[in-house]
Short mmCIF file of C-alpha atoms and ligand atoms in Angstrom, two decimals:
data_model
loop_
_atom_site.label_atom_id
_atom_site.label_comp_id
_atom_site.label_asym_id
_atom_site.label_seq_id
_atom_site.Cartn_x
_atom_site.Cartn_y
_atom_site.Cartn_z
CA MET A 1 20.28 6.45 -13.93
CA ASN A 2 19.61 7.89 -10.14
CA ASP A 3 20.28 5.16 -7.71
CA ARG A 4 18.42 7.56 -5.32
CA PRO A 5 16.37 5.32 -3.29
CA ILE A 6 12.02 4.64 -3.50
CA GLY A 7 9.84 5.37 -0.68
CA VAL A 8 6.65 3.70 -0.23
CA PHE A 9 4.52 4.62 3.37
CA ASP A 10 1.94 2.46 4.91
CA SER A 11 -0.55 2.48 8.03
CA GLY A 12 1.59 -0.39 9.35
CA LEU A 13 2.37 -3.65 7.09
CA GLY A 14 -0.42 -3.54 4.44
CA GLY A 15 2.18 -0.92 1.75
CA LEU A 16 4.81 -4.75 1.79
CA THR A 17 2.11 -6.03 0.09
CA VAL A 18 2.96 -3.42 -2.30
CA LEU A 19 6.78 -3.53 -1.55
CA LYS A 20 7.24 -6.42 -2.80
CA GLU A 21 6.34 -6.84 -6.28
CA ILE A 22 8.20 -3.07 -6.35
CA ILE A 23 11.08 -5.42 -5.07
CA GLY A 24 10.15 -8.50 -7.21
CA LEU A 25 9.86 -6.29 -9.93
CA LEU A 26 13.01 -3.42 -9.95
CA PRO A 27 15.45 -5.70 -7.55
CA GLY A 28 18.24 -2.41 -8.52
CA GLU A 29 16.02 -0.50 -6.93
CA SER A 30 17.18 0.69 -3.69
CA VAL A 31 13.94 1.32 -0.93
CA VAL A 32 13.29 3.36 2.11
CA TYR A 33 9.77 1.87 3.71
CA PHE A 34 7.89 3.50 6.37
CA GLY A 35 5.18 1.75 8.67
CA ASP A 36 3.17 3.46 10.69
CA CYS A 37 2.29 1.17 12.38
CA GLY A 38 2.98 3.73 16.42
CA ARG A 39 -0.69 5.67 14.39
CA ALA A 40 -1.93 2.70 12.25
CA PRO A 41 -5.56 2.22 11.27
CA TYR A 42 -5.54 5.41 9.38
CA GLY A 43 -9.21 4.23 8.11
CA ILE A 44 -11.62 5.19 11.38
CA LYS A 45 -10.05 8.75 11.33
CA SER A 46 -10.91 12.50 10.23
CA PRO A 47 -9.70 13.39 6.57
CA GLU A 48 -8.24 15.70 8.41
CA THR A 49 -5.62 13.41 10.94
CA ILE A 50 -5.35 11.04 7.42
CA ARG A 51 -3.47 13.86 5.39
CA ARG A 52 -1.86 15.35 9.13
CA TYR A 53 -0.17 11.76 8.75
CA THR A 54 0.31 12.04 5.30
CA PHE A 55 2.26 15.54 5.39
CA GLN A 56 4.12 14.04 8.03
CA ASN A 57 4.70 11.10 6.39
CA THR A 58 5.98 12.88 2.87
CA ARG A 59 7.91 15.24 4.91
CA PHE A 60 10.01 11.92 5.81
CA PHE A 61 10.48 11.34 2.89
CA ILE A 62 11.73 14.59 1.35
CA GLU A 63 14.17 14.24 3.60
CA THR A 64 15.84 11.43 2.88
CA GLY A 65 15.99 13.44 -0.35
CA VAL A 66 13.34 9.75 -2.14
CA LYS A 67 13.67 10.52 -5.84
CA LEU A 68 9.35 8.51 -6.22
CA LEU A 69 7.36 8.32 -3.40
CA VAL A 70 4.70 5.52 -3.35
CA ILE A 71 1.78 6.61 -0.51
CA ALA A 72 0.93 2.86 -0.74
CA CYS A 73 -2.11 3.94 1.62
CA ASN A 74 -5.53 3.38 -0.12
CA THR A 75 -6.09 5.81 3.57
CA SER A 76 -4.63 8.19 2.77
CA SER A 77 -4.14 8.14 -1.67
CA ALA A 78 -7.99 9.21 -0.84
CA HIS A 79 -7.69 11.68 0.95
CA ALA A 80 -4.00 13.57 0.30
CA TYR A 81 -2.91 11.96 -3.32
CA GLY A 82 -4.03 15.53 -4.74
CA PRO A 83 -2.05 18.08 -2.44
CA VAL A 84 1.41 15.57 -2.18
CA SER A 85 1.70 15.24 -6.40
CA ALA A 86 1.42 18.83 -6.44
CA ALA A 87 3.72 19.84 -3.90
CA LEU A 88 6.87 17.19 -4.88
CA ASP A 89 8.88 17.44 -7.50
CA PHE A 90 9.02 13.78 -7.77
CA PRO A 91 6.57 11.62 -9.27
CA VAL A 92 4.47 9.99 -6.74
CA VAL A 93 2.10 6.47 -7.57
CA GLU A 94 -0.79 6.02 -5.16
CA VAL A 95 -2.48 2.86 -4.98
CA ILE A 96 -6.31 3.38 -6.23
CA ARG A 97 -5.49 4.15 -10.23
CA PRO A 98 -3.71 1.23 -10.53
CA GLY A 99 -6.15 -1.44 -8.05
CA SER A 100 -9.87 0.15 -10.34
CA ALA A 101 -8.04 0.38 -13.71
CA ALA A 102 -6.74 -3.71 -12.90
CA ALA A 103 -10.88 -4.39 -12.19
CA VAL A 104 -12.07 -2.18 -15.26
CA ARG A 105 -9.83 -4.81 -17.31
CA ALA A 106 -11.46 -7.82 -16.06
CA THR A 107 -15.21 -7.42 -14.79
CA LYS A 108 -16.86 -9.35 -18.18
CA ASN A 109 -20.60 -8.56 -16.28
CA LYS A 110 -19.70 -4.90 -15.33
CA LYS A 111 -19.94 -5.44 -11.61
CA ILE A 112 -17.43 -4.45 -9.49
CA GLY A 113 -17.53 -4.73 -5.94
CA VAL A 114 -15.14 -2.24 -3.49
CA ILE A 115 -13.84 -2.90 -0.08
CA GLY A 116 -11.56 -0.68 1.88
CA THR A 117 -11.24 1.06 4.65
CA ALA A 118 -14.44 3.80 6.56
CA ALA A 119 -12.54 6.31 5.81
CA THR A 120 -12.02 5.09 1.57
CA ILE A 121 -15.28 4.02 1.14
CA THR A 122 -16.76 7.36 2.21
CA SER A 123 -14.60 10.01 -0.20
CA ARG A 124 -16.16 7.50 -3.18
CA VAL A 125 -12.95 7.60 -4.75
CA TYR A 126 -13.29 4.61 -6.56
CA GLU A 127 -16.88 5.62 -7.50
CA ARG A 128 -15.06 8.17 -8.46
CA VAL A 129 -12.45 7.62 -10.24
CA ILE A 130 -13.58 3.42 -12.46
CA ALA A 131 -16.65 5.97 -13.59
CA GLU A 132 -14.19 7.65 -15.19
CA MET A 133 -12.53 4.92 -17.04
CA ASP A 134 -15.83 3.74 -17.85
CA PRO A 135 -19.07 4.81 -16.31
CA SER A 136 -21.01 1.53 -17.75
CA ILE A 137 -19.71 -0.51 -13.96
CA GLU A 138 -21.78 -0.68 -11.81
CA VAL A 139 -19.30 -0.14 -7.87
CA TYR A 140 -20.18 -1.74 -5.54
CA SER A 141 -18.31 -0.57 -2.80
CA LYS A 142 -18.42 -2.14 1.41
CA ALA A 143 -16.37 -0.66 4.62
CA CYS A 144 -14.27 -3.53 6.85
CA PRO A 145 -12.97 -2.04 9.36
CA LEU A 146 -12.09 -5.38 11.37
CA PHE A 147 -9.81 -6.26 8.59
CA VAL A 148 -6.93 -3.67 9.50
CA PRO A 149 -5.77 -4.54 13.38
CA ILE A 150 -6.27 -8.38 12.14
CA ALA A 151 -3.85 -8.05 9.28
CA GLU A 152 -1.76 -5.19 12.33
CA GLU A 153 -1.62 -8.32 14.90
CA GLY A 154 0.57 -10.79 12.41
CA PRO A 155 0.24 -14.69 10.17
CA ASP A 156 -1.90 -16.34 13.12
CA TRP A 157 -4.45 -14.33 12.51
CA TRP A 158 -5.16 -14.00 8.63
CA ALA A 159 -6.99 -17.31 8.66
CA HIS A 160 -7.76 -17.18 12.00
CA GLU A 161 -11.44 -18.32 12.06
CA ALA A 162 -12.37 -15.08 14.05
CA ALA A 163 -11.33 -13.45 11.00
CA ARG A 164 -13.25 -16.38 8.09
CA ILE A 165 -16.55 -15.32 10.11
CA ILE A 166 -16.47 -11.08 9.93
CA ALA A 167 -15.19 -11.69 6.13
CA GLY A 168 -18.36 -13.21 6.32
CA GLU A 169 -21.01 -10.92 7.60
CA TYR A 170 -18.62 -7.68 5.65
CA LEU A 171 -19.11 -9.60 2.59
CA ALA A 172 -22.69 -11.21 2.43
CA ASP A 173 -24.91 -7.83 0.89
CA LEU A 174 -22.07 -8.16 -1.74
CA ARG A 175 -22.06 -11.54 -2.43
CA GLU A 176 -25.73 -10.79 -3.56
CA THR A 177 -25.13 -7.77 -5.95
CA GLY A 178 -23.62 -9.88 -8.99
CA ILE A 179 -20.56 -8.77 -8.79
CA ASP A 180 -18.01 -10.73 -11.02
CA CYS A 181 -14.12 -9.16 -9.07
CA LEU A 182 -13.60 -7.23 -6.00
CA VAL A 183 -11.72 -4.66 -5.42
CA LEU A 184 -8.82 -5.50 -2.15
CA GLY A 185 -8.56 -1.88 -2.00
CA CYS A 186 -6.83 -1.24 1.89
CA THR A 187 -3.11 -2.50 1.31
CA HIS A 188 -3.81 -4.85 4.22
CA TYR A 189 -6.57 -7.58 2.96
CA PRO A 190 -3.58 -9.30 0.40
CA LEU A 191 -3.54 -10.72 3.74
CA LEU A 192 -6.90 -11.69 4.10
CA GLU A 193 -6.80 -12.96 0.77
CA GLU A 194 -7.24 -16.82 1.91
CA VAL A 195 -10.51 -15.87 4.19
CA ILE A 196 -11.57 -12.94 2.53
CA ARG A 197 -11.39 -15.54 -1.29
CA GLY A 198 -14.10 -17.64 1.26
CA ALA A 199 -16.48 -15.64 2.14
CA ALA A 200 -16.44 -14.01 -1.17
CA GLY A 201 -16.69 -17.22 -2.97
CA GLY A 202 -16.32 -19.07 -5.54
CA GLY A 203 -16.50 -16.49 -9.70
CA ILE A 204 -15.11 -13.51 -8.53
CA THR A 205 -11.62 -12.25 -8.99
CA LEU A 206 -10.02 -10.72 -6.13
CA ILE A 207 -7.95 -7.91 -7.05
CA SER A 208 -4.62 -6.19 -5.42
CA SER A 209 -3.69 -3.32 -6.60
CA ALA A 210 0.40 -4.41 -5.77
CA ARG A 211 1.54 -6.01 -9.20
CA ALA A 212 -0.30 -3.04 -11.27
CA VAL A 213 1.26 -0.24 -8.66
CA ALA A 214 5.10 -2.46 -9.35
CA ALA A 215 4.57 -1.36 -12.70
CA GLU A 216 3.68 1.27 -12.31
CA VAL A 217 6.01 2.71 -10.13
CA ARG A 218 8.52 1.19 -13.43
CA CYS A 219 6.76 3.30 -16.01
CA ALA A 220 7.25 5.92 -13.78
CA LEU A 221 11.26 5.87 -13.60
CA ASP A 222 11.75 4.59 -17.13
CA SER A 223 9.43 7.57 -18.28
CA ARG A 224 11.33 9.78 -16.19
CA GLY A 225 14.79 7.79 -17.20
CA LEU A 226 15.25 7.31 -13.30
CA ARG A 227 16.32 3.92 -13.24
CA ALA A 228 19.18 3.06 -11.00
CA ALA A 229 22.55 2.58 -12.73
CA ALA A 230 22.46 -1.40 -11.36
CA GLU A 231 19.32 -2.56 -12.17
CA PRO A 232 19.63 -6.20 -12.85
CA VAL A 233 18.78 -7.36 -16.47
CA LYS A 234 15.34 -10.07 -15.09
CA ASN A 235 13.30 -6.26 -14.23
CA THR A 236 11.82 -6.94 -17.56
CA GLY A 237 10.47 -10.24 -16.83
CA PRO A 238 7.35 -11.25 -15.46
CA VAL A 239 6.27 -10.09 -11.64
CA GLU A 240 7.82 -12.98 -8.52
CA SER A 241 7.65 -12.52 -5.26
CA THR A 242 10.91 -11.93 -3.88
CA GLY A 243 13.76 -12.76 -2.29
CA PRO A 244 14.57 -12.08 1.75
CA VAL A 245 14.98 -8.49 2.74
CA LYS A 246 18.79 -7.89 2.39
CA ASN A 247 19.11 -4.77 3.45
CA THR A 248 21.15 -2.87 6.24
CA GLY A 249 20.93 0.20 6.44
CA PRO A 250 19.60 4.41 6.61
CA ALA A 251 19.42 4.99 2.61
CA ASP A 252 22.28 6.36 1.96
CA ASN A 253 22.36 5.98 -1.76
CA ALA A 254 25.65 3.67 -1.44
CA ALA A 255 25.35 0.66 -4.94
CA PRO A 256 24.46 -2.67 -3.42
CA PRO A 257 20.86 -1.89 -3.79
CA LYS A 258 19.13 -2.54 -0.60
CA VAL A 259 15.99 -1.78 1.53
CA SER A 260 15.47 -0.14 4.60
CA LEU A 261 12.70 -0.56 7.22
CA TYR A 262 10.76 1.48 9.22
CA THR A 263 7.87 2.19 12.00
CA SER A 264 7.02 4.65 14.30
CA ASP A 265 6.83 1.88 17.14
CA SER A 266 8.77 -1.38 18.24
CA PRO A 267 11.16 -1.98 15.86
CA GLU A 268 11.28 -5.70 17.11
CA ARG A 269 7.85 -6.57 16.00
CA PHE A 270 8.58 -4.63 13.14
CA ARG A 271 10.90 -6.97 11.81
CA THR A 272 9.76 -10.09 12.51
CA LEU A 273 6.25 -9.01 10.82
CA CYS A 274 8.44 -7.69 7.79
CA GLY A 275 9.50 -11.12 8.09
CA SER A 276 5.83 -13.10 7.39
CA ILE A 277 5.12 -11.13 4.12
CA LEU A 278 8.85 -10.69 2.35
CA GLY A 279 11.15 -13.57 3.35
CA ALA A 280 14.13 -13.77 6.41
CA THR A 281 14.73 -10.04 7.21
CA ASP A 282 17.47 -11.25 9.46
CA GLY A 283 19.96 -9.46 8.04
CA ALA A 284 18.07 -5.95 7.38
CA ASP A 285 18.82 -2.65 10.18
CA VAL A 286 14.75 -2.08 11.04
CA TYR A 287 14.86 2.07 12.28
CA THR A 288 12.51 3.01 14.39
CA LEU A 289 11.07 7.07 13.01
CA ASP A 290 10.03 9.24 15.61
CA ILE A 291 7.41 10.93 13.05
CA GLU A 292 5.52 13.15 14.50
CA LYS A 293 8.98 15.52 15.03
CA TYR A 294 8.03 16.09 11.05
CA GLU A 295 6.20 18.91 10.26
CA SER A 296 2.97 18.51 8.97
CA ARG A 297 2.34 21.07 6.37
CA LEU A 298 3.51 19.88 3.06
CA PRO A 299 6.50 22.90 1.17
N1 DGL B 301 -2.81 0.10 3.90
C1 DGL B 301 -4.21 1.26 4.38
C2 DGL B 301 -5.21 0.95 2.41
O1 DGL B 301 -4.31 0.54 2.05
C3 DGL B 301 -4.93 1.61 5.93
C4 DGL B 301 -5.40 1.00 6.14
C5 DGL B 301 -5.39 1.18 7.89
O2 DGL B 301 -4.31 2.31 8.61
O3 DGL B 301 -6.84 1.79 8.49
O4 DGL B 301 -6.26 1.93 3.16
#
């Protein structure tokens, strides 16, 4: 039993797609979420900058006293999961392996498409991880950098005609490859699912890692006896979407479970956008975090 919170971070809103699944699967757990909107997007930055941001975010969560950290960002997972998990004495869950495993299970013709940020795609991490799981699978990848700023603009843009045109341009080549599933290799992309699905064309299964990551978190907690004491029994059922965020304060390890939201940019804008993804956030306190004050080296 352990009532300390789970830490989850992303460059901005994308990780909320993962947070939503975690809350749905593990409603008895307190969660601290950090969306680094002030420094997003990560995916067009250098590996050095991505690592520096990721290490600073990690430092924040160490100080917060989390029991498990979720890197709900493919870009950070691609460039910094190794050093982060090696430096911490609590479990770290990343988003690339769970999404890859779901795609390997889903593909029938052994042709998988992967879309992600420029930094994720150029790292070729998906090719490596999928080859470890099944070397006979062909992977076709494509960077789609404009999807992140569109997602960060909020729900009015997620199914906008402009998003549709951009998705059509990005996915034209992938459509020719004969892939039967497409990994949304950026946690922002599920927000644009409708336009991505339209541009990908029929017969292609979209794979979001969010649900698989939540299952991985549950497994990591269970295997170490880290579940919160007040975990309701219904958690063992299928993952459904979550209710409103009931959260009201900074992490202080107190029951009942709560969700605390931090951002490095305007808290008001963040609150509104979080509400679009998680449900109502009226009662939630959203905190501004001065992330640059945290050390950029791991302990
Ligand atoms: N949502 C993140 C990812 O999964 C990062 C997007 C970005 O900031 O470029 O890669």
